[in-house]
């Protein structure tokens, strides 16, 4: 069973605006140099019959002085990728701020199996560097901090995260990690050079995180989980319990989820992730590096999947079942889909009556601006403009453009690992004939389509949206809902338009999988049809003209 | 148990901070800058800092927090941030048109040693600052002090760059309200107005970070101290500096630079500190305290005596910022409560400890600065099992684990509303605090009472 999402006109007639004009309005306000650059990052979507889409400039420097949505490499590395892991003890090496701001604010949920299991999620640890460490170096304090952390918490692994000043003063966190590991051989200690100034956004931090987790953690343990169909999910961070819902579904289908990178995850699962038979990629932006490296070194193929949206979840489950090519699994998957879809359909049809034709805009993270369009489509809503905060061209145009992406200085500064097959452990999970056969049946490996191919024509795709552009968009289109993050939330709401945070879900969720879809339908219904925004204008503002009325007339 | 790895016995830590009871300078500087009308705060460093500070302030106030960044990349870190700041200034005035840009530094720009004053002068010389517009700056290295220090530094820079003495006195009184909520700044203005005192209150974030929803986004909301008022602060009669850490540096500079005499006071939280504030305002401005203020005061004393049995000998542990803690401790001990421990990550120095001990005596554990984190605070709570905890939102993990009610005070508060709208300063603020404390204590008694002693009237 699949939900029908018919193609409809991109915009309601009364809201149609000339896209070129909007683009001009946006660019007119900028100094010439800024306008020239932004022009390449604001694209009217066109999809050629062969799927080709226009080129868009992305993953490029943030303009100094622009009100940006972006964060930094440290946030991408410590906050996004490593943050959701509960038993790797994480020490921020730097002054107190960075450690403080990344303390619990990503809202990663985790569920230790037993109450005595290690869980450092609620702890923020920092070397709180003071002026003297800036002047004389902070390595000594870092070593001491590691000793103290081991004494207090007895972790099996410690991650060290560099902040801006650490890179400048030249503390060698990797040498400290090696030295301390010699002293404490039972603890795996590794460092991330994720100084905030690296790269142009959080994206640099994801890459740095992937590299280190791959070289220092993956492959450290040979303890495969039991099960016939064993897979890892990459790029699922368990915001609002998404990973819990995905685990529920995969369990029900009879799949064995070996590890999730990194929602609700533990060190041992990362360390033995190379024993699984398939990698599926949810947020390709943050972690495609890991999928690729695991394929090269261990022979694990990867597929792009998406568990955001009921249709997308069903499609992804079928993709996985097709890969394992087992009739029993395929039957189980179909049974789960039809069971789960019953409730989904009921709510969806009810909600669709009230949401049909309404307009959404999505400007979030790496893949969410893409994935969430599925959910909106399922309740008949149109995405009229979208873009990524830290995407690369392949996120927009599809993975096939990677060879044509020009390397710039900021990207070159991020280490690129050269990975070859592991002498003993490289084991192709499928033979060449099997792969060919699967491809013939429609399986697509090592590939993802970008956002633009799946968006309607004549929608506006904007990379690295900033405040001014956001204001023009809401003024011109008056969308029914806008999706972004906490910094944007109240700006949009002051204009009387509801904003849905897709980084924290506004402390609701899960939105992944089948039950997540139901939650999202209801949530969007609440937002776009609620009464509250009708109170924005006082009655006397709606009808300001005065007319006399006297008691004795009535 | 959410913090199950925290042992009860104190552990000596000299290098590792666990669950900090402070954060870094720039966030305080950004908050202070928002207290100038038509001001755009600017963070000079890599963009992550700015994103974190905007997020923290947005989550706390649930309101738009606008601020720009120099967006350093590796190149700027090596070659210096001058080009980035020059470009920022040009872009900001062209696109967002503020009256004033308030720049603060970050770890990064401090370590590379960017000379902000020189860059701003160069921007002015090259015509990048339009006529009538201003750029000010403050140094906020994150490896010194805390968010409180950052607030103090930005407030001091307002005086440094703007305040002037023309020799012609305005007869107004400056009030530097300290690192308090917009609701508190509003209340301070209200009390002064009620007493008929003309004031210059700066910074003043009321109306900026608690602005109404009107169907239109305003980049610069109606609130904030106008630049002209900060300039004229140099011609005021006197300055009342509320809170030693957050407000004294600016007040002292006003004294040195413009010869405006200063009166240091505690934050007017609780009865006695508010009395001191009102009394100083009265004396300095030469007015008498009106009946309306006396009524407000009397109501506080009334509740306090009516409910004294519920406060008497109850114990409390406090974690937060030094200026708040000093006044809170005084208020709680005036209610005959006992203070078990007081912790702040901000270095408060011996004066802080002395001020706390003056109220509590020697049995209270007091620690500020290095080694004073929430991990330590939690251990103290485990050992001394107070009846109440006072702290910011992060203390809720301790409160849940130890099953002790939490009164949310300070920064940040991410999980409740009210601090934006209801003051804790002044007599009305004292009333609100009393209500919060009583509700917590009485709710607890209701929850724990055996059925035969479950009381209807309390």
GROMACS .gro file of C-alpha atoms in nm, chain A residues 238-539:
model
  302
  238UNK     CA    1   1.752   0.997   1.770
  239UNK     CA    2   1.608   1.343   1.799
  240UNK     CA    3   1.277   1.314   1.982
  241UNK     CA    4   1.307   0.936   1.991
  242UNK     CA    5   1.321   0.880   1.611
  243UNK     CA    6   1.571   0.596   1.653
  244UNK     CA    7   1.343   0.424   1.905
  245UNK     CA    8   1.064   0.416   1.645
  246UNK     CA    9   1.299   0.295   1.373
  247UNK     CA   10   1.425   0.020   1.603
  248UNK     CA   11   1.068  -0.081   1.677
  249UNK     CA   12   0.996  -0.117   1.307
  250UNK     CA   13   1.315  -0.297   1.210
  251UNK     CA   14   1.269  -0.538   1.502
  252UNK     CA   15   0.914  -0.608   1.393
  253UNK     CA   16   1.037  -0.687   1.040
  254UNK     CA   17   1.296  -0.931   1.173
  255UNK     CA   18   1.595  -0.715   1.086
  256UNK     CA   19   1.888  -0.690   1.326
  257UNK     CA   20   1.999  -0.335   1.384
  258UNK     CA   21   2.363  -0.370   1.468
  259UNK     CA   22   2.437  -0.006   1.538
  260UNK     CA   23   2.298   0.338   1.483
  261UNK     CA   24   2.547   0.614   1.406
  262UNK     CA   25   2.488   0.765   1.645
  263UNK     CA   26   2.137   0.787   1.795
  264UNK     CA   27   2.093   0.589   2.117
  265UNK     CA   28   2.431   0.432   2.053
  266UNK     CA   29   2.712   0.276   2.256
  267UNK     CA   30   3.082   0.241   2.196
  268UNK     CA   31   3.083  -0.140   2.152
  269UNK     CA   32   2.830  -0.118   1.869
  270UNK     CA   33   3.047   0.132   1.682
  271UNK     CA   34   3.354  -0.079   1.746
  272UNK     CA   35   3.196  -0.388   1.589
  273UNK     CA   36   2.990  -0.212   1.321
  274UNK     CA   37   3.217  -0.354   1.049
  275UNK     CA   38   3.068  -0.700   1.108
  276UNK     CA   39   2.725  -0.601   0.974
  277UNK     CA   40   2.614  -0.688   0.620
  278UNK     CA   41   2.460  -0.365   0.505
  279UNK     CA   42   2.482   0.006   0.577
  280UNK     CA   43   2.180   0.222   0.519
  281UNK     CA   44   2.219   0.598   0.507
  282UNK     CA   45   1.963   0.831   0.653
  283UNK     CA   46   2.134   1.172   0.674
  284UNK     CA   47   2.378   1.129   0.389
  285UNK     CA   48   2.525   1.476   0.441
  286UNK     CA   49   2.662   1.411   0.786
  287UNK     CA   50   2.795   1.062   0.736
  288UNK     CA   51   2.833   0.953   0.372
  289UNK     CA   52   3.208   0.948   0.443
  290UNK     CA   53   3.164   0.662   0.688
  291UNK     CA   54   2.954   0.455   0.446
  292UNK     CA   55   3.210   0.494   0.175
  293UNK     CA   56   3.507   0.411   0.397
  294UNK     CA   57   3.337   0.105   0.542
  295UNK     CA   58   3.259  -0.019   0.195
  296UNK     CA   59   3.617   0.023   0.081
  297UNK     CA   60   3.778  -0.131   0.385
  298UNK     CA   61   3.531  -0.401   0.486
  299UNK     CA   62   3.320  -0.460   0.173
  300UNK     CA   63   2.986  -0.348   0.316
  301UNK     CA   64   2.758  -0.201   0.048
  302UNK     CA   65   2.540   0.097   0.127
  303UNK     CA   66   2.196   0.213   0.029
  304UNK     CA   67   2.032   0.550   0.072
  305UNK     CA   68   1.711   0.518   0.271
  306UNK     CA   69   1.473   0.760   0.438
  307UNK     CA   70   1.249   0.691   0.734
  308UNK     CA   71   1.088   1.035   0.733
  309UNK     CA   72   0.742   0.994   0.583
  310UNK     CA   73   0.519   0.686   0.581
  311UNK     CA   74   0.572   0.623   0.210
  312UNK     CA   75   0.943   0.675   0.246
  313UNK     CA   76   0.957   0.434   0.538
  314UNK     CA   77   0.772   0.167   0.343
  315UNK     CA   78   0.993   0.220   0.042
  316UNK     CA   79   1.308   0.204   0.254
  317UNK     CA   80   1.202  -0.120   0.421
  318UNK     CA   81   1.136  -0.274   0.081
  319UNK     CA   82   1.479  -0.162  -0.039
  320UNK     CA   83   1.643  -0.332   0.257
  321UNK     CA   84   1.440  -0.651   0.208
  322UNK     CA   85   1.530  -0.653  -0.161
  323UNK     CA   86   1.897  -0.630  -0.071
  324UNK     CA   87   1.885  -0.933   0.158
  325UNK     CA   88   1.675  -1.101  -0.112
  326UNK     CA   89   1.492  -1.337   0.120
  327UNK     CA   90   1.126  -1.417   0.060
  328UNK     CA   91   1.050  -1.460   0.429
  329UNK     CA   92   1.189  -1.114   0.503
  330UNK     CA   93   1.007  -0.959   0.209
  331UNK     CA   94   0.679  -1.111   0.331
  332UNK     CA   95   0.745  -0.989   0.685
  333UNK     CA   96   0.815  -0.638   0.559
  334UNK     CA   97   0.494  -0.631   0.353
  335UNK     CA   98   0.298  -0.752   0.652
  336UNK     CA   99   0.445  -0.481   0.877
  337UNK     CA  100   0.380  -0.213   0.617
  338UNK     CA  101   0.017  -0.306   0.569
  339UNK     CA  102  -0.041  -0.337   0.943
  340UNK     CA  103   0.121  -0.005   1.024
  341UNK     CA  104  -0.029   0.181   0.730
  342UNK     CA  105  -0.380   0.119   0.852
  343UNK     CA  106  -0.347   0.368   1.142
  344UNK     CA  107  -0.132   0.600   0.931
  345UNK     CA  108  -0.395   0.618   0.657
  346UNK     CA  109  -0.677   0.689   0.897
  347UNK     CA  110  -0.503   0.990   1.048
  348UNK     CA  111  -0.354   1.103   0.719
  349UNK     CA  112  -0.688   1.123   0.538
  350UNK     CA  113  -0.846   1.308   0.826
  351UNK     CA  114  -0.561   1.558   0.850
  352UNK     CA  115  -0.532   1.598   0.474
  353UNK     CA  116  -0.882   1.741   0.456
  354UNK     CA  117  -0.762   2.035   0.660
  355UNK     CA  118  -0.409   2.076   0.524
  356UNK     CA  119  -0.454   2.020   0.151
  357UNK     CA  120  -0.300   2.298  -0.056
  358UNK     CA  121  -0.126   2.473   0.230
  359UNK     CA  122   0.227   2.596   0.183
  360UNK     CA  123   0.547   2.498   0.363
  361UNK     CA  124   0.905   2.622   0.353
  362UNK     CA  125   1.196   2.420   0.484
  363UNK     CA  126   1.541   2.550   0.566
  364UNK     CA  127   1.721   2.308   0.789
  365UNK     CA  128   2.042   2.115   0.837
  366UNK     CA  129   2.172   1.868   0.585
  367UNK     CA  130   1.902   1.630   0.467
  368UNK     CA  131   1.597   1.728   0.663
  369UNK     CA  132   1.496   2.005   0.425
  370UNK     CA  133   1.468   1.726   0.170
  371UNK     CA  134   1.324   1.438   0.373
  372UNK     CA  135   1.046   1.634   0.536
  373UNK     CA  136   0.897   1.730   0.203
  374UNK     CA  137   0.768   1.372   0.185
  375UNK     CA  138   0.568   1.412   0.503
  376UNK     CA  139   0.418   1.739   0.386
  377UNK     CA  140   0.327   1.586   0.048
  378UNK     CA  141   0.143   1.306   0.225
  379UNK     CA  142  -0.103   1.553   0.375
  380UNK     CA  143  -0.131   1.750   0.053
  381UNK     CA  144   0.096   2.036   0.146
  382UNK     CA  145   0.333   2.201  -0.100
  383UNK     CA  146   0.691   2.296  -0.035
  384UNK     CA  147   0.742   2.618  -0.223
  385UNK     CA  148   1.092   2.695  -0.111
  386UNK     CA  149   1.366   2.492   0.055
  387UNK     CA  150   1.738   2.474   0.112
  388UNK     CA  151   2.013   2.347   0.335
  389UNK     CA  152   2.204   2.521   0.610
  390UNK     CA  153   2.524   2.326   0.542
  391UNK     CA  154   2.457   2.112   0.234
  392UNK     CA  155   2.695   2.045  -0.053
  393UNK     CA  156   2.610   2.040  -0.420
  394UNK     CA  157   2.543   1.664  -0.418
  395UNK     CA  158   2.270   1.717  -0.159
  396UNK     CA  159   2.092   1.942  -0.406
  397UNK     CA  160   2.187   1.795  -0.740
  398UNK     CA  161   2.250   1.428  -0.661
  399UNK     CA  162   2.560   1.225  -0.590
  400UNK     CA  163   2.650   1.206  -0.957
  401UNK     CA  164   2.783   1.565  -0.951
  402UNK     CA  165   3.054   1.486  -0.695
  403UNK     CA  166   3.333   1.454  -0.956
  404UNK     CA  167   3.250   1.802  -1.085
  405UNK     CA  168   3.261   1.975  -0.745
  406UNK     CA  169   3.553   2.214  -0.738
  407UNK     CA  170   3.775   2.173  -0.433
  408UNK     CA  171   3.833   2.497  -0.247
  409UNK     CA  172   4.079   2.595   0.026
  410UNK     CA  173   3.833   2.547   0.312
  411UNK     CA  174   3.749   2.193   0.204
  412UNK     CA  175   4.111   2.108   0.136
  413UNK     CA  176   4.187   2.188   0.499
  414UNK     CA  177   3.971   1.896   0.613
  415UNK     CA  178   4.163   1.571   0.613
  416UNK     CA  179   4.055   1.321   0.348
  417UNK     CA  180   4.147   0.962   0.438
  418UNK     CA  181   4.277   0.721   0.179
  419UNK     CA  182   4.111   0.391   0.255
  420UNK     CA  183   4.185   0.053   0.099
  421UNK     CA  184   4.065  -0.301   0.167
  422UNK     CA  185   4.158  -0.446   0.506
  423UNK     CA  186   4.406  -0.730   0.453
  424UNK     CA  187   4.210  -0.978   0.666
  425UNK     CA  188   3.869  -0.840   0.716
  426UNK     CA  189   3.767  -0.721   0.371
  427UNK     CA  190   3.472  -0.939   0.277
  428UNK     CA  191   3.242  -0.834  -0.007
  429UNK     CA  192   2.890  -0.904   0.118
  430UNK     CA  193   2.761  -0.973  -0.229
  431UNK     CA  194   2.941  -1.125  -0.527
  432UNK     CA  195   2.957  -0.927  -0.851
  433UNK     CA  196   2.681  -1.142  -1.005
  434UNK     CA  197   2.456  -1.101  -0.706
  435UNK     CA  198   2.505  -0.726  -0.720
  436UNK     CA  199   2.434  -0.718  -1.090
  437UNK     CA  200   2.121  -0.922  -1.035
  438UNK     CA  201   2.005  -0.687  -0.759
  439UNK     CA  202   2.073  -0.387  -0.979
  440UNK     CA  203   1.867  -0.544  -1.257
  441UNK     CA  204   1.583  -0.577  -1.010
  442UNK     CA  205   1.608  -0.205  -0.940
  443UNK     CA  206   1.838  -0.181  -0.639
  444UNK     CA  207   2.044   0.136  -0.631
  445UNK     CA  208   2.372   0.126  -0.441
  446UNK     CA  209   2.606   0.406  -0.340
  447UNK     CA  210   2.377   0.669  -0.483
  448UNK     CA  211   2.132   0.935  -0.379
  449UNK     CA  212   1.921   1.177  -0.569
  450UNK     CA  213   1.946   1.535  -0.461
  451UNK     CA  214   1.663   1.746  -0.331
  452UNK     CA  215   1.604   1.938  -0.652
  453UNK     CA  216   1.509   1.641  -0.866
  454UNK     CA  217   1.226   1.567  -0.627
  455UNK     CA  218   1.102   1.923  -0.582
  456UNK     CA  219   0.843   2.082  -0.804
  457UNK     CA  220   0.937   2.308  -1.091
  458UNK     CA  221   0.933   2.677  -1.019
  459UNK     CA  222   1.009   2.645  -0.655
  460UNK     CA  223   1.289   2.843  -0.502
  461UNK     CA  224   1.595   2.653  -0.384
  462UNK     CA  225   1.820   2.863  -0.161
  463UNK     CA  226   2.148   2.750  -0.013
  464UNK     CA  227   2.258   2.888   0.325
  465UNK     CA  228   1.950   3.104   0.367
  466UNK     CA  229   2.003   3.410   0.583
  467UNK     CA  230   1.776   3.640   0.779
  468UNK     CA  231   1.709   3.904   0.514
  469UNK     CA  232   1.615   3.643   0.255
  470UNK     CA  233   1.391   3.469   0.504
  471UNK     CA  234   1.207   3.794   0.570
  472UNK     CA  235   1.149   3.853   0.199
  473UNK     CA  236   1.023   3.497   0.155
  474UNK     CA  237   0.766   3.516   0.432
  475UNK     CA  238   0.655   3.861   0.325
  476UNK     CA  239   0.600   3.749  -0.035
  477UNK     CA  240   0.460   3.400   0.011
  478UNK     CA  241   0.304   3.404   0.357
  479UNK     CA  242   0.359   3.029   0.399
  480UNK     CA  243   0.133   2.837   0.636
  481UNK     CA  244   0.429   2.686   0.814
  482UNK     CA  245   0.803   2.751   0.810
  483UNK     CA  246   1.056   2.490   0.923
  484UNK     CA  247   1.393   2.594   1.063
  485UNK     CA  248   1.573   2.609   1.397
  486UNK     CA  249   1.558   2.787   1.731
  487UNK     CA  250   1.732   3.107   1.612
  488UNK     CA  251   1.468   3.153   1.343
  489UNK     CA  252   1.165   3.041   1.540
  490UNK     CA  253   1.052   3.360   1.707
  491UNK     CA  254   1.150   3.582   1.414
  492UNK     CA  255   0.898   3.400   1.198
  493UNK     CA  256   0.636   3.374   1.469
  494UNK     CA  257   0.646   3.749   1.534
  495UNK     CA  258   0.521   3.778   1.177
  496UNK     CA  259   0.226   3.558   1.269
  497UNK     CA  260   0.347   3.242   1.095
  498UNK     CA  261   0.405   2.920   1.290
  499UNK     CA  262   0.754   2.776   1.285
  500UNK     CA  263   0.833   2.410   1.331
  501UNK     CA  264   1.181   2.337   1.458
  502UNK     CA  265   1.322   2.037   1.280
  503UNK     CA  266   1.641   2.018   1.485
  504UNK     CA  267   1.466   1.971   1.819
  505UNK     CA  268   1.109   1.910   1.697
  506UNK     CA  269   0.999   2.169   1.953
  507UNK     CA  270   1.038   1.894   2.211
  508UNK     CA  271   0.781   1.671   2.045
  509UNK     CA  272   0.828   1.366   1.824
  510UNK     CA  273   0.924   1.109   1.713
  511UNK     CA  274   0.854   1.195   1.349
  512UNK     CA  275   1.037   0.905   1.185
  513UNK     CA  276   0.872   0.581   1.082
  514UNK     CA  277   0.500   0.508   1.087
  515UNK     CA  278   0.405   0.632   1.432
  516UNK     CA  279   0.628   0.931   1.371
  517UNK     CA  280   0.434   1.013   1.056
  518UNK     CA  281   0.111   1.010   1.254
  519UNK     CA  282   0.268   1.240   1.513
  520UNK     CA  283   0.385   1.479   1.243
  521UNK     CA  284   0.050   1.491   1.061
  522UNK     CA  285  -0.124   1.580   1.385
  523UNK     CA  286   0.143   1.832   1.478
  524UNK     CA  287   0.125   2.015   1.146
  525UNK     CA  288  -0.255   2.006   1.157
  526UNK     CA  289  -0.236   2.169   1.499
  527UNK     CA  290   0.002   2.436   1.375
  528UNK     CA  291  -0.156   2.538   1.047
  529UNK     CA  292  -0.516   2.516   1.166
  530UNK     CA  293  -0.489   2.638   1.523
  531UNK     CA  294  -0.681   2.936   1.651
  532UNK     CA  295  -0.394   3.105   1.825
  533UNK     CA  296  -0.251   3.303   1.536
  534UNK     CA  297  -0.597   3.449   1.473
  535UNK     CA  298  -0.551   3.652   1.788
  536UNK     CA  299  -0.254   3.843   1.649
  537UNK     CA  300  -0.473   4.141   1.562
  538UNK     CA  301  -0.698   4.290   1.827
  539UNK     CA  302  -1.062   4.335   1.727
   0.00000   0.00000   0.00000
